[in-house]
Short mmCIF file of C-alpha atoms in Angstrom, two decimals:
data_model
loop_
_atom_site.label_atom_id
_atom_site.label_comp_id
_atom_site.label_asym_id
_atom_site.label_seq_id
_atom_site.Cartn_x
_atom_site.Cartn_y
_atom_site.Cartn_z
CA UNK A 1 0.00 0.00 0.00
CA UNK A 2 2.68 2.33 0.67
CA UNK A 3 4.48 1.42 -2.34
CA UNK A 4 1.25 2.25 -4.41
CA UNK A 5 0.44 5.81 -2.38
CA UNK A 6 4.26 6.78 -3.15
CA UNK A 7 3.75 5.93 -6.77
CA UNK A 8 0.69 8.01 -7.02
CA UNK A 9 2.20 11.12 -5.49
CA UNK A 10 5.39 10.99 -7.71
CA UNK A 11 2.87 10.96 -10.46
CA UNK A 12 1.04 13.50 -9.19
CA UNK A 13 3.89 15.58 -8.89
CA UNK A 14 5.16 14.90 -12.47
CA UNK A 15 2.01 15.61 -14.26
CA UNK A 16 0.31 18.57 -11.95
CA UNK A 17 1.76 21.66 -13.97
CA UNK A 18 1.66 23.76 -10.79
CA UNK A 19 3.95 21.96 -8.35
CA UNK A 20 6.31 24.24 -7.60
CA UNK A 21 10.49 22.76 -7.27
CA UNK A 22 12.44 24.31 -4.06
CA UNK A 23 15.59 25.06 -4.36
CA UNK A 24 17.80 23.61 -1.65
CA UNK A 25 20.76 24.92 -0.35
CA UNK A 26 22.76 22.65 2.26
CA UNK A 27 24.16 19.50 1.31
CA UNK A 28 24.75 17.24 4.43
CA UNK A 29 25.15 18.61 7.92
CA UNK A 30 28.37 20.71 8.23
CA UNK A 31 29.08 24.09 6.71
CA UNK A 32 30.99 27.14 7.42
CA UNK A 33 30.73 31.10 6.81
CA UNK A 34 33.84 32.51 4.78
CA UNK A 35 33.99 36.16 6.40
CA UNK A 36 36.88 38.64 4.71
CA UNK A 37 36.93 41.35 7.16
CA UNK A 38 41.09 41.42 7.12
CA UNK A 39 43.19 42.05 4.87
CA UNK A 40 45.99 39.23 5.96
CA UNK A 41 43.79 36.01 5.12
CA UNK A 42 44.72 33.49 2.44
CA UNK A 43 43.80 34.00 -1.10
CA UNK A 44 40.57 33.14 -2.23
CA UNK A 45 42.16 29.71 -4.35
CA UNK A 46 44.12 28.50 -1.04
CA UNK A 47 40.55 28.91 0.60
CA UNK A 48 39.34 26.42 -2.06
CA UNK A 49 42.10 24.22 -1.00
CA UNK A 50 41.84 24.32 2.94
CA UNK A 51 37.81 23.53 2.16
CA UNK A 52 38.01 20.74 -0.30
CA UNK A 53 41.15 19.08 2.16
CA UNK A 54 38.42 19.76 5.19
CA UNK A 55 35.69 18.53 2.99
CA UNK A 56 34.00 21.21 3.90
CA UNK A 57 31.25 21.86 0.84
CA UNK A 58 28.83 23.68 2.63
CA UNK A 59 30.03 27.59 2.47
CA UNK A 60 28.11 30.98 2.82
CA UNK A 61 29.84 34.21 2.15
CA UNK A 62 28.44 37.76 3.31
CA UNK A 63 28.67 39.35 -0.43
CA UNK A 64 29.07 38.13 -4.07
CA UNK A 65 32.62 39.24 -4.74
CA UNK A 66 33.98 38.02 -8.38
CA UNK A 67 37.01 36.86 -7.36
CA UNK A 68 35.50 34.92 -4.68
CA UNK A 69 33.21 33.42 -7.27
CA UNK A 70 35.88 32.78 -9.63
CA UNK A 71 37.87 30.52 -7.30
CA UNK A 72 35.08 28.69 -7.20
CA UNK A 73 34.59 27.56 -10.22
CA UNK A 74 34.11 23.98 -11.07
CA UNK A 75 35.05 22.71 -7.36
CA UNK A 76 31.99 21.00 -6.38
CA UNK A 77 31.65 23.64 -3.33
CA UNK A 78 28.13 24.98 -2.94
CA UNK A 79 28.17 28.68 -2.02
CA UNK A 80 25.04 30.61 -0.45
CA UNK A 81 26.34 34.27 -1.58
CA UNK A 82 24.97 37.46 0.92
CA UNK A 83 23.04 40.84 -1.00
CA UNK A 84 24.68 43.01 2.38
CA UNK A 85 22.07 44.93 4.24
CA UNK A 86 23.42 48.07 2.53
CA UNK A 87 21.51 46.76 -0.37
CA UNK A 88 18.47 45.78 1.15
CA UNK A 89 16.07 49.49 0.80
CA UNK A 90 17.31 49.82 -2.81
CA UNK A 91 16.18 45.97 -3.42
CA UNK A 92 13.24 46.37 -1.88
CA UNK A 93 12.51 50.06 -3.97
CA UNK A 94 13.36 48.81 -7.25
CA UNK A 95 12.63 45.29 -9.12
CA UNK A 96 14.70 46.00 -11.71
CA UNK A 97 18.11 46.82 -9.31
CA UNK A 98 17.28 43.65 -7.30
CA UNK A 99 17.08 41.82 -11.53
CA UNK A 100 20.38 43.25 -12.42
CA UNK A 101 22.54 42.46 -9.02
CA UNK A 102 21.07 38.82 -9.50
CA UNK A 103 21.71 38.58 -13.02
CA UNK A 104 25.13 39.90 -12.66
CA UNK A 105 26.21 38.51 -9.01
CA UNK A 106 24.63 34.84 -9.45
CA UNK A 107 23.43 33.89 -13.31
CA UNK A 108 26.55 35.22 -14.73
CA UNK A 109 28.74 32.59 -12.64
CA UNK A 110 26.17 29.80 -13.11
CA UNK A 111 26.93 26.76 -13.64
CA UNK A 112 30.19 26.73 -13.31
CA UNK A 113 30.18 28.15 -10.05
CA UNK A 114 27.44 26.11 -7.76
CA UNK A 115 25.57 28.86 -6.49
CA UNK A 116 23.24 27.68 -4.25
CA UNK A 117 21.08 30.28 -2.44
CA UNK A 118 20.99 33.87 -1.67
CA UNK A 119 21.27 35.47 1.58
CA UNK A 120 19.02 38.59 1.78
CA UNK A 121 20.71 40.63 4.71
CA UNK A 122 21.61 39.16 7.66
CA UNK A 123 19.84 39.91 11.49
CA UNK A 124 17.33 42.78 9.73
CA UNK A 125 14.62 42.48 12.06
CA UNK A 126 14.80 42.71 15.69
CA UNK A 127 17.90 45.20 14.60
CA UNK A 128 18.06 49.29 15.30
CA UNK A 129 17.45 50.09 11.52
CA UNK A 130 13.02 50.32 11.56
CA UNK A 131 13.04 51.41 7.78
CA UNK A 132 15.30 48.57 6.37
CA UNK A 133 13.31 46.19 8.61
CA UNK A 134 9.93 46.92 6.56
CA UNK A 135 11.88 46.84 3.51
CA UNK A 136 12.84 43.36 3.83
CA UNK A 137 10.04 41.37 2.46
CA UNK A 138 9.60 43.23 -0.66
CA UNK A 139 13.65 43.05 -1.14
CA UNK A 140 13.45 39.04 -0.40
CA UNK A 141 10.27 39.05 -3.18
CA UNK A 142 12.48 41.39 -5.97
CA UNK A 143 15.15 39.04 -5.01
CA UNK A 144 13.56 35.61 -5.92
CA UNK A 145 11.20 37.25 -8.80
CA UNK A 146 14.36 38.09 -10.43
CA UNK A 147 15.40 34.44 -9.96
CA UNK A 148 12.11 33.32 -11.46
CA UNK A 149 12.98 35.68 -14.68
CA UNK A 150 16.39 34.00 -14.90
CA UNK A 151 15.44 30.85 -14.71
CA UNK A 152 17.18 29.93 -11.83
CA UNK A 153 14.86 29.48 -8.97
CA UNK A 154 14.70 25.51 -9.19
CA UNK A 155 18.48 25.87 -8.12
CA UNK A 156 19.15 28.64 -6.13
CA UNK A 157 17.29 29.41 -2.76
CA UNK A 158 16.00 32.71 -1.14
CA UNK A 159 16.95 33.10 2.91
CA UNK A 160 17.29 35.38 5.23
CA UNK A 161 19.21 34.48 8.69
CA UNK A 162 17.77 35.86 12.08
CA UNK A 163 19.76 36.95 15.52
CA UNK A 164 18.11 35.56 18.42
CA UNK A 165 16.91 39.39 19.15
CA UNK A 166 13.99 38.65 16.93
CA UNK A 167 12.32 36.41 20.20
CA UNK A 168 10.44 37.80 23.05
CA UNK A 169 11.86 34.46 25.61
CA UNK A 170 13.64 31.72 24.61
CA UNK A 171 13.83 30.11 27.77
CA UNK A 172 12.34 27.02 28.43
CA UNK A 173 12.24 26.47 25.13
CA UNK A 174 8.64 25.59 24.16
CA UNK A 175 7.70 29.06 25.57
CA UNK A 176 9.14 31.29 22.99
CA UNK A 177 7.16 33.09 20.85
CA UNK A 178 8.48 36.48 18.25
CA UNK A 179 8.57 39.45 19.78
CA UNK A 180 5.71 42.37 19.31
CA UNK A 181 7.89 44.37 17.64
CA UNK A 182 9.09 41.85 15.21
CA UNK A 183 5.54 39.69 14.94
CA UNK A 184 3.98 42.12 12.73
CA UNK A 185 6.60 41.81 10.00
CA UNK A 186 8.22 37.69 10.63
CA UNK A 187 4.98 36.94 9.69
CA UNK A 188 4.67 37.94 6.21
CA UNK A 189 7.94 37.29 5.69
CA UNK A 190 7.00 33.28 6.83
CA UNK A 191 4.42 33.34 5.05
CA UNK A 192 6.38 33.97 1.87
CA UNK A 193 8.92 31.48 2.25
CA UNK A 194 6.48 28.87 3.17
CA UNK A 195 5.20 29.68 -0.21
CA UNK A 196 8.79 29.22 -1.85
CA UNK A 197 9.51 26.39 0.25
CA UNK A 198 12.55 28.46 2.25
CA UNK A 199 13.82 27.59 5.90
CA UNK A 200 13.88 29.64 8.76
CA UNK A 201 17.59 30.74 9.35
CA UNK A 202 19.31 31.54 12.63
CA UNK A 203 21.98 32.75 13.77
CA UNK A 204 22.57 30.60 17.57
CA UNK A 205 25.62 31.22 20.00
CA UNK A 206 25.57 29.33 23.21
CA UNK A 207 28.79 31.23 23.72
CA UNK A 208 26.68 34.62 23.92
CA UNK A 209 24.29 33.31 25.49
CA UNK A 210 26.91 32.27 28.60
CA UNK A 211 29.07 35.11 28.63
CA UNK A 212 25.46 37.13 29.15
CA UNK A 213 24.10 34.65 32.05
CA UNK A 214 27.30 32.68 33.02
CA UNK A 215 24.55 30.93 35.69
CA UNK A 216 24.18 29.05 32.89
CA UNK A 217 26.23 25.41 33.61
CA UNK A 218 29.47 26.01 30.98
CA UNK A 219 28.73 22.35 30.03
CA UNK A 220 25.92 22.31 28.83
CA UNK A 221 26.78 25.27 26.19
CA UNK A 222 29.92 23.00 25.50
CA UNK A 223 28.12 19.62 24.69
CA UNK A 224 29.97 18.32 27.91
CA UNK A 225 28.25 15.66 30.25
CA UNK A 226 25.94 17.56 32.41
CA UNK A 227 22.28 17.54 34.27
CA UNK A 228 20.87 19.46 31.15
CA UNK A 229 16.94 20.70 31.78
CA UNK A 230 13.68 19.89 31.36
CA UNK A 231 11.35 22.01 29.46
CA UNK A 232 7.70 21.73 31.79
CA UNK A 233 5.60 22.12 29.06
CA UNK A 234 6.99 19.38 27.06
CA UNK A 235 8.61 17.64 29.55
CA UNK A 236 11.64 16.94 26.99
CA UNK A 237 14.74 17.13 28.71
CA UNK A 238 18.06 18.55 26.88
CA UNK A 239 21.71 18.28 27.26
CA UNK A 240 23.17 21.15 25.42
CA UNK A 241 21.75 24.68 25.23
CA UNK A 242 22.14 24.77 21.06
CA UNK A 243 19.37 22.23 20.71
CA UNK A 244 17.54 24.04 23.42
CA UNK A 245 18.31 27.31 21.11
CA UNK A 246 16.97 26.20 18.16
CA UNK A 247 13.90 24.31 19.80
CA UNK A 248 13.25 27.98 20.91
CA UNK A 249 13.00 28.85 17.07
CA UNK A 250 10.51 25.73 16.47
CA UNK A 251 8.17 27.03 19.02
CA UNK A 252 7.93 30.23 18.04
CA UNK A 253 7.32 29.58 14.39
CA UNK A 254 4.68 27.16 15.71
CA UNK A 255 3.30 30.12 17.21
CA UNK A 256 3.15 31.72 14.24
CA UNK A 257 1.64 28.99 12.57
CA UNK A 258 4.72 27.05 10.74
CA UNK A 259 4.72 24.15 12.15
CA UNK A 260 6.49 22.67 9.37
CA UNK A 261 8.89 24.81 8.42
CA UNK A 262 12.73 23.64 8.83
CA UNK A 263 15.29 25.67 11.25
CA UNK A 264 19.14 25.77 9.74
CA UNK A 265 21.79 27.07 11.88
CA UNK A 266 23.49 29.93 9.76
CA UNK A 267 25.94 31.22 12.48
CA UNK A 268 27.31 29.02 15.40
CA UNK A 269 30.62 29.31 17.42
CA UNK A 270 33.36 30.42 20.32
CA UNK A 271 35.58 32.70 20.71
CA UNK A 272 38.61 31.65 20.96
CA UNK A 273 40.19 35.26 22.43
CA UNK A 274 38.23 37.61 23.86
CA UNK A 275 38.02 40.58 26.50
CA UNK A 276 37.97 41.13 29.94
CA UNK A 277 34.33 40.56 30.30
CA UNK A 278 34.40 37.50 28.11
CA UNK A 279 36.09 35.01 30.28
CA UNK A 280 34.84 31.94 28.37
CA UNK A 281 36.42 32.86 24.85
CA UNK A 282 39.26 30.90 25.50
CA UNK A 283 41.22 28.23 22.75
CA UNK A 284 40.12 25.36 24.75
CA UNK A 285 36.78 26.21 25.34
CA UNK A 286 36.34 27.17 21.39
CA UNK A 287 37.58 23.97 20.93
CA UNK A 288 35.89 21.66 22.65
CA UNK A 289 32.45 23.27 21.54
CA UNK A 290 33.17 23.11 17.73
CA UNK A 291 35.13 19.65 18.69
CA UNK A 292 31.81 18.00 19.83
CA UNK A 293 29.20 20.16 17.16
CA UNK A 294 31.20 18.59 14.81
CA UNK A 295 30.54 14.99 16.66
CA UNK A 296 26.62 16.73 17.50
CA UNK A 297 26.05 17.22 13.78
CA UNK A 298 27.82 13.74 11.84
CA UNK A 299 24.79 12.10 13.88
CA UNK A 300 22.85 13.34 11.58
CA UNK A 301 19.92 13.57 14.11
CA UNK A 302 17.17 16.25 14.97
CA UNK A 303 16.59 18.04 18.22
CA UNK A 304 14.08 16.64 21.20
CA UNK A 305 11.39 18.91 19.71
CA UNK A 306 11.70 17.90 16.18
CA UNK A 307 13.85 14.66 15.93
CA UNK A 308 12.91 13.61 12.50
CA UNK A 309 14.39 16.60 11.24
CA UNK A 310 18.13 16.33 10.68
CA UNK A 311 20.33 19.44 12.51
CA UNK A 312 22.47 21.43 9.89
CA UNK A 313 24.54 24.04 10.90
CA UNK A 314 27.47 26.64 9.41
CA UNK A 315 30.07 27.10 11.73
CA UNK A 316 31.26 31.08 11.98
CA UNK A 317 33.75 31.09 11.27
CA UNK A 318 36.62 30.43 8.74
CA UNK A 319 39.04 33.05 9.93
CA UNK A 320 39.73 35.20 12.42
CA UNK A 321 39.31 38.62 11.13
CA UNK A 322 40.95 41.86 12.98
CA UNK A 323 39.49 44.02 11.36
CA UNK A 324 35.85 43.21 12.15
CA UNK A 325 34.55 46.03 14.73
CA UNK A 326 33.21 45.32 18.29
CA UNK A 327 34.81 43.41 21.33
CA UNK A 328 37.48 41.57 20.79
CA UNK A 329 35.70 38.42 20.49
CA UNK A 330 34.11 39.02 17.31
CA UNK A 331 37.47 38.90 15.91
CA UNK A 332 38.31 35.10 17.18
CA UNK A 333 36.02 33.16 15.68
CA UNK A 334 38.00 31.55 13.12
CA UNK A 335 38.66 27.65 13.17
CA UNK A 336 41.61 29.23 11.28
CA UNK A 337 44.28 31.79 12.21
CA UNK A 338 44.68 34.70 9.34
CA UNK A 339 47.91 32.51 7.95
CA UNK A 340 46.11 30.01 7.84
CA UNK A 341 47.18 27.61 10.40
CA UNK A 342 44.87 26.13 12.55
CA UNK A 343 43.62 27.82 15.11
CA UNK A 344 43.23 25.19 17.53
CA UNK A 345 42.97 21.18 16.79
CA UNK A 346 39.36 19.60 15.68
CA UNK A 347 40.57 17.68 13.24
CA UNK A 348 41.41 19.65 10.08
CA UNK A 349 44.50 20.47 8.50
CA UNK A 350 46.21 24.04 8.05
CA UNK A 351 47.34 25.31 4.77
CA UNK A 352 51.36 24.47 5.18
CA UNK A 353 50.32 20.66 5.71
CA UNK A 354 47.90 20.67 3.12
CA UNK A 355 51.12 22.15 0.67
CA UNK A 356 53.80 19.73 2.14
CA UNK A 357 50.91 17.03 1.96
CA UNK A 358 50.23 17.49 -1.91
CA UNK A 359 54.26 18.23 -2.54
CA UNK A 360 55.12 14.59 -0.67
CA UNK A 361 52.67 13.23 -2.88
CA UNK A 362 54.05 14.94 -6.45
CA UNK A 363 57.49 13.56 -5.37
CA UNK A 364 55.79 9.54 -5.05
CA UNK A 365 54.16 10.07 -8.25
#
């Protein structure tokens, strides 16, 4: 019987003219976000290398700069590029800006280059900026519309990734709901990418999260053995405070009424340096919690609210980058220093063993 309700759907699906093909943009579990904000971080090519030696294919960037593009031709890696929330008031004004910066940031590097979504801004609502907050949705709409014209929808995916400022509580989980501030314009903004068949993105850091409360137990941001908690309304108990995090998301959008809509991890990591009121960013705490997400994620599992839906997350970040403004923390992210050794050990190689690696092997051939 199953066998005969699965054929029937596939046919339905083949021969109903209006079923509409999403896009999807992650591949696996594991990804990472390629910030440039320094000057003194490898070439875009020796990127390509540390990835592919990684196996790392998952990669979002915060732009669509050519030569970034252009390195990655023909690799394999698929690439979520970012229209920068400079851009998003201009998308959102005119259709045929948003047409052009697609045609000429995504379709002109297409196929060759796997392009496989488009970030539109990143942590607009909930921000400090009310005019470029109301001018998302229409942006995101000129945005894919100018996909549809291409002809590139079926292959490239609209997004948008959230801070966690966009929720009223998050804690326990299964009572978070959007804020009234941000309600009024999520929802719209839901509604459209339950239409195009889009996630919900967010940006999660148990490492903010402690260095805000540190009554939080350090464990349980750092996937080490602890009590965890119990949510009372569910009564599902949890042993790290990321799954707890994005639960948080799950209940909110079933607040809003999208039950069914998936929750990808765009942003997730530690410090590895930090300031004086940041005791936790420290190399061995960065490195146990990306040490065990890594171990979280190759489970391939879901979270206790939604375990049927498989956790995918990209880790922030790359590099460290100097020259990114703020507390000192927000330049130590990187699983990589800016010369592109590793910045601490979870199981990758840096770019002088990758080189004496592929030179060893040139000499035995």
């Amino acid at each position: 019987m199953k066998i005969l309700l699965r054929f029937l759907f596939m046919l339905l699906v083949i021969f109903n003219p209006n079923a509409q093909q999403t896009a999807r943009a992650f591949t696996g579990t594991y990804g990472i976000n390629y910030g440039r904000i320094a000057d003194n971080i490898p070439s875009p090519d020796k990127v390509v290398k540390l990835l592919r030696a990684a196996k790392i294919k998952n990669v979002r960037i915060y732009d669509a700069e050519p030569t970034v593009l252009n390195a990655f031709k023909g690799t394999g890696l698929e690439l979520v590029v970012g229209l920068p929330n400079g851009f998003v008031k201009e998308m959102s004004a005119n259709a045929d800006h948003a047409l052009n910066w697609v045609k000429d940031n995504v379709k002109a590097f297409l196929p060759d280059t796997r392009i496989v979504g488009i970030a539109v801004g990143n942590e607009v609502l909930g921000g400090s900026d009310n005019e470029m907050e109301v001018a998302l949705l229409n942006a995101v709409k000129n945005v894919y519309n100018a996909t549809k014209k291409l002809g590139i929808s079926d292959v490239v995916q609209i997004s948008t990734a959230h801070s966690q400022a966009v929720f009223a509580d998050s804690f326990p989980p299964s009572y978070c709901v959007f804020k009234d501030g941000v309600a009024q314009l999520m929802k719209p903004l839901l509604e459209f990418f339950s239409k195009i068949g889009s996630p919900f993105c967010l940006n999660a850091y148990p490492f903010l999260a402690y260095t805000y409360n540190p009554d939080i137990d350090i464990n349980y941001a750092l996937f080490q053995p602890n009590e965890g908690i119990v949510d009372n309304k569910t009564h599902l108990h949890y042993d790290n405070l990321l799954d707890a995090q994005i639960d948080a998301a799950y209940a909110a959008l079933e607040d809003a009424g999208f039950r069914k809509m998936e929750v990808i991890v765009t942003e997730t990591g530690w410090a590895s340096d930090g300031d004086e009121n940041e005791p936790a960013a420290t190399p061995s705490n960065a490195r146990t919690y990306n040490y065990n997400l890594r171990k979280r994620l190759a489970k391939r599992k879901g979270t206790p609210l939604r375990p049927k839906k498989m956790l995918k997350a990209y880790i922030f970040a790359l590099f460290n980058e100097y020259q990114k403004p703020g507390q000192s923390s927000e330049k130590n992210f990187g699983l990589f220093k800016a010369d592109g050794s590793i910045s601490y050990d979870v199981g990758f190689s840096g770019l002088q063993d990758i080189s004496a690696a592929s030179s060893l092997l040139s000499l035995k051939v």
